[in-house]
């Protein structure tokens, strides 16, 4: 299981980290409380942005939908980035399927990038890894 050493400052802010998830933060926001009846504004663009992030770290761990009655498999767990924000690969699923609302700062950031996740260079990825994982 990939556990992120949570960065205390806002060097690389993290979106998601819901406490109900095995890879979430114990003090993180509630996934169930973030579920909305209707999809958020620009949901399609937001989901595409989340899926287009650059993989910073990959695992062979499978993640399951903790909100589905059957605990369906979502896919592999990866840590993604746009060079500034960090998120786990299952976040797009929760936004798409369960209309989960995200931190408005992240949404504004994605909108500011015209809903296109920037490509992160290998050099920048290595620098991020050093800062995050030591």
PDB file of C-alpha atoms in Angstrom:
ATOM      1  CA  UNK A   1       0.000   0.000   0.000  1.00  0.00           C
ATOM      2  CA  UNK A   2       1.256   3.464  -0.891  1.00  0.00           C
ATOM      3  CA  UNK A   3       1.185   5.821   2.050  1.00  0.00           C
ATOM      4  CA  UNK A   4       2.063   9.409   1.381  1.00  0.00           C
ATOM      5  CA  UNK A   5       4.114  11.218   3.950  1.00  0.00           C
ATOM      6  CA  UNK A   6       1.687  14.099   4.292  1.00  0.00           C
ATOM      7  CA  UNK A   7       3.341  17.406   3.588  1.00  0.00           C
ATOM      8  CA  UNK A   8       2.481  19.803   6.396  1.00  0.00           C
ATOM      9  CA  UNK A   9       2.932  22.953   4.366  1.00  0.00           C
ATOM     10  CA  UNK A  10       1.280  23.779   1.069  1.00  0.00           C
ATOM     11  CA  UNK A  11       4.315  22.893  -1.053  1.00  0.00           C
ATOM     12  CA  UNK A  12       2.298  20.105  -2.661  1.00  0.00           C
ATOM     13  CA  UNK A  13      -1.307  20.315  -1.481  1.00  0.00           C
ATOM     14  CA  UNK A  14      -3.320  17.104  -1.520  1.00  0.00           C
ATOM     15  CA  UNK A  15      -6.892  16.775  -2.749  1.00  0.00           C
ATOM     16  CA  UNK A  16      -8.981  13.860  -1.533  1.00  0.00           C
ATOM     17  CA  UNK A  17      -7.385  11.930   1.311  1.00  0.00           C
ATOM     18  CA  UNK A  18     -10.823  10.924   2.558  1.00  0.00           C
ATOM     19  CA  UNK A  19     -10.777   9.211   5.932  1.00  0.00           C
ATOM     20  CA  UNK A  20     -12.976   6.296   4.798  1.00  0.00           C
ATOM     21  CA  UNK A  21     -10.320   5.132   2.338  1.00  0.00           C
ATOM     22  CA  UNK A  22      -7.544   2.756   3.358  1.00  0.00           C
ATOM     23  CA  UNK A  23      -5.057   5.190   1.824  1.00  0.00           C
ATOM     24  CA  UNK A  24      -6.811   8.271   3.203  1.00  0.00           C
ATOM     25  CA  UNK A  25      -5.914  10.432   6.158  1.00  0.00           C
ATOM     26  CA  UNK A  26      -7.350   9.570   9.573  1.00  0.00           C
ATOM     27  CA  UNK A  27      -8.023  13.290  10.038  1.00  0.00           C
ATOM     28  CA  UNK A  28      -9.095  13.808   6.427  1.00  0.00           C
ATOM     29  CA  UNK A  29     -12.473  14.951   5.169  1.00  0.00           C
ATOM     30  CA  UNK A  30     -15.403  12.533   5.020  1.00  0.00           C
ATOM     31  CA  UNK A  31     -16.011  10.942   1.627  1.00  0.00           C
ATOM     32  CA  UNK A  32     -19.642  10.245   2.506  1.00  0.00           C
ATOM     33  CA  UNK A  33     -20.176  13.879   3.475  1.00  0.00           C
ATOM     34  CA  UNK A  34     -18.665  15.018   0.158  1.00  0.00           C
ATOM     35  CA  UNK A  35     -21.201  13.033  -1.934  1.00  0.00           C
ATOM     36  CA  UNK A  36     -23.670  15.286  -3.748  1.00  0.00           C
ATOM     37  CA  UNK A  37     -27.018  14.450  -5.380  1.00  0.00           C
ATOM     38  CA  UNK A  38     -25.944  16.143  -8.603  1.00  0.00           C
ATOM     39  CA  UNK A  39     -22.604  16.172 -10.322  1.00  0.00           C
ATOM     40  CA  UNK A  40     -20.441  19.213  -9.652  1.00  0.00           C
ATOM     41  CA  UNK A  41     -20.114  21.968 -12.237  1.00  0.00           C
ATOM     42  CA  UNK A  42     -17.611  21.007 -14.929  1.00  0.00           C
ATOM     43  CA  UNK A  43     -17.627  17.410 -13.663  1.00  0.00           C
ATOM     44  CA  UNK A  44     -16.585  15.919 -16.999  1.00  0.00           C
ATOM     45  CA  UNK A  45     -13.639  18.291 -17.328  1.00  0.00           C
ATOM     46  CA  UNK A  46     -12.667  17.709 -13.708  1.00  0.00           C
ATOM     47  CA  UNK A  47     -12.712  13.915 -14.142  1.00  0.00           C
ATOM     48  CA  UNK A  48     -10.594  14.191 -17.286  1.00  0.00           C
ATOM     49  CA  UNK A  49      -8.140  16.447 -15.451  1.00  0.00           C
ATOM     50  CA  UNK A  50      -7.844  13.960 -12.585  1.00  0.00           C
ATOM     51  CA  UNK A  51      -7.301  11.043 -14.967  1.00  0.00           C
ATOM     52  CA  UNK A  52      -4.698  12.976 -16.968  1.00  0.00           C
ATOM     53  CA  UNK A  53      -2.393  13.594 -14.018  1.00  0.00           C
ATOM     54  CA  UNK A  54       1.176  12.349 -14.226  1.00  0.00           C
ATOM     55  CA  UNK A  55       1.944   9.227 -12.189  1.00  0.00           C
ATOM     56  CA  UNK A  56       4.344  10.092  -9.387  1.00  0.00           C
ATOM     57  CA  UNK A  57       4.184   6.668  -7.714  1.00  0.00           C
ATOM     58  CA  UNK A  58       2.486   3.430  -8.791  1.00  0.00           C
ATOM     59  CA  UNK A  59       1.514   0.367  -6.804  1.00  0.00           C
ATOM     60  CA  UNK A  60       0.044  -3.042  -7.517  1.00  0.00           C
ATOM     61  CA  UNK A  61      -2.615  -2.436  -4.856  1.00  0.00           C
ATOM     62  CA  UNK A  62      -6.226  -2.653  -6.006  1.00  0.00           C
ATOM     63  CA  UNK A  63      -8.671  -0.132  -4.580  1.00  0.00           C
ATOM     64  CA  UNK A  64     -12.365  -0.772  -4.069  1.00  0.00           C
ATOM     65  CA  UNK A  65     -15.337   1.566  -4.170  1.00  0.00           C
ATOM     66  CA  UNK A  66     -16.181   1.962  -0.485  1.00  0.00           C
ATOM     67  CA  UNK A  67     -19.468   3.637  -1.425  1.00  0.00           C
ATOM     68  CA  UNK A  68     -20.781   0.831  -3.636  1.00  0.00           C
ATOM     69  CA  UNK A  69     -22.846  -1.948  -2.042  1.00  0.00           C
ATOM     70  CA  UNK A  70     -20.656  -4.590  -3.718  1.00  0.00           C
ATOM     71  CA  UNK A  71     -17.350  -2.877  -2.900  1.00  0.00           C
ATOM     72  CA  UNK A  72     -16.513  -3.000  -6.625  1.00  0.00           C
ATOM     73  CA  UNK A  73     -12.900  -2.825  -7.797  1.00  0.00           C
ATOM     74  CA  UNK A  74     -11.964   0.599  -9.158  1.00  0.00           C
ATOM     75  CA  UNK A  75      -8.443  -0.228 -10.327  1.00  0.00           C
ATOM     76  CA  UNK A  76      -4.828   0.130  -9.288  1.00  0.00           C
ATOM     77  CA  UNK A  77      -3.743   2.711  -6.731  1.00  0.00           C
ATOM     78  CA  UNK A  78      -1.390   5.386  -8.040  1.00  0.00           C
ATOM     79  CA  UNK A  79      -0.328   8.787  -6.790  1.00  0.00           C
ATOM     80  CA  UNK A  80      -0.906  11.433  -9.465  1.00  0.00           C
ATOM     81  CA  UNK A  81       0.160  15.052  -9.805  1.00  0.00           C
ATOM     82  CA  UNK A  82      -0.075  18.062 -12.051  1.00  0.00           C
ATOM     83  CA  UNK A  83       3.246  19.338 -10.714  1.00  0.00           C
ATOM     84  CA  UNK A  84       1.593  21.142  -7.812  1.00  0.00           C
ATOM     85  CA  UNK A  85      -1.421  19.241  -6.455  1.00  0.00           C
ATOM     86  CA  UNK A  86      -1.350  15.543  -5.522  1.00  0.00           C
ATOM     87  CA  UNK A  87      -4.214  13.020  -5.581  1.00  0.00           C
ATOM     88  CA  UNK A  88      -4.820   9.289  -5.728  1.00  0.00           C
ATOM     89  CA  UNK A  89      -6.026   7.590  -8.893  1.00  0.00           C
ATOM     90  CA  UNK A  90      -9.404   6.550  -7.473  1.00  0.00           C
ATOM     91  CA  UNK A  91     -10.468  10.166  -6.962  1.00  0.00           C
ATOM     92  CA  UNK A  92     -11.754  10.528 -10.542  1.00  0.00           C
ATOM     93  CA  UNK A  93     -14.042   7.529  -9.968  1.00  0.00           C
ATOM     94  CA  UNK A  94     -15.631   9.096  -6.900  1.00  0.00           C
ATOM     95  CA  UNK A  95     -16.192  12.421  -8.674  1.00  0.00           C
ATOM     96  CA  UNK A  96     -17.676  10.670 -11.716  1.00  0.00           C
ATOM     97  CA  UNK A  97     -19.802   7.989 -10.022  1.00  0.00           C
ATOM     98  CA  UNK A  98     -20.739   9.559  -6.712  1.00  0.00           C
ATOM     99  CA  UNK A  99     -20.568  13.289  -7.529  1.00  0.00           C
ATOM    100  CA  UNK A 100     -18.028  13.902  -4.788  1.00  0.00           C
ATOM    101  CA  UNK A 101     -17.261  17.581  -4.254  1.00  0.00           C
ATOM    102  CA  UNK A 102     -13.585  18.516  -4.113  1.00  0.00           C
ATOM    103  CA  UNK A 103     -11.612  21.275  -2.445  1.00  0.00           C
ATOM    104  CA  UNK A 104     -12.614  24.487  -4.244  1.00  0.00           C
ATOM    105  CA  UNK A 105      -8.948  25.540  -4.373  1.00  0.00           C
ATOM    106  CA  UNK A 106      -8.159  22.456  -6.470  1.00  0.00           C
ATOM    107  CA  UNK A 107     -11.145  23.052  -8.744  1.00  0.00           C
ATOM    108  CA  UNK A 108     -10.052  26.674  -9.264  1.00  0.00           C
ATOM    109  CA  UNK A 109      -6.511  25.460 -10.010  1.00  0.00           C
ATOM    110  CA  UNK A 110      -7.758  22.955 -12.612  1.00  0.00           C
ATOM    111  CA  UNK A 111     -10.009  25.613 -14.160  1.00  0.00           C
ATOM    112  CA  UNK A 112      -7.020  27.980 -14.255  1.00  0.00           C
ATOM    113  CA  UNK A 113      -5.194  25.320 -16.281  1.00  0.00           C
ATOM    114  CA  UNK A 114      -8.150  25.263 -18.706  1.00  0.00           C
ATOM    115  CA  UNK A 115      -9.007  21.752 -17.454  1.00  0.00           C
ATOM    116  CA  UNK A 116      -5.768  20.378 -18.944  1.00  0.00           C
ATOM    117  CA  UNK A 117      -3.352  18.758 -16.515  1.00  0.00           C
ATOM    118  CA  UNK A 118       0.158  19.952 -17.369  1.00  0.00           C
ATOM    119  CA  UNK A 119       2.749  17.366 -18.296  1.00  0.00           C
ATOM    120  CA  UNK A 120       5.327  17.054 -15.541  1.00  0.00           C
ATOM    121  CA  UNK A 121       8.935  16.541 -16.613  1.00  0.00           C
ATOM    122  CA  UNK A 122      11.023  13.667 -15.284  1.00  0.00           C
ATOM    123  CA  UNK A 123      13.309  16.169 -13.549  1.00  0.00           C
ATOM    124  CA  UNK A 124      10.341  17.758 -11.775  1.00  0.00           C
ATOM    125  CA  UNK A 125       8.973  14.334 -10.797  1.00  0.00           C
ATOM    126  CA  UNK A 126      12.330  13.376  -9.291  1.00  0.00           C
ATOM    127  CA  UNK A 127      12.476  16.638  -7.344  1.00  0.00           C
ATOM    128  CA  UNK A 128       8.957  16.019  -6.029  1.00  0.00           C
ATOM    129  CA  UNK A 129       9.873  12.459  -5.008  1.00  0.00           C
ATOM    130  CA  UNK A 130      12.887  13.693  -3.049  1.00  0.00           C
ATOM    131  CA  UNK A 131      10.795  16.317  -1.266  1.00  0.00           C
ATOM    132  CA  UNK A 132       7.937  13.905  -0.474  1.00  0.00           C
ATOM    133  CA  UNK A 133       9.669  10.602   0.174  1.00  0.00           C
ATOM    134  CA  UNK A 134      13.154  11.685   1.194  1.00  0.00           C
TER     135      UNK A 134
END
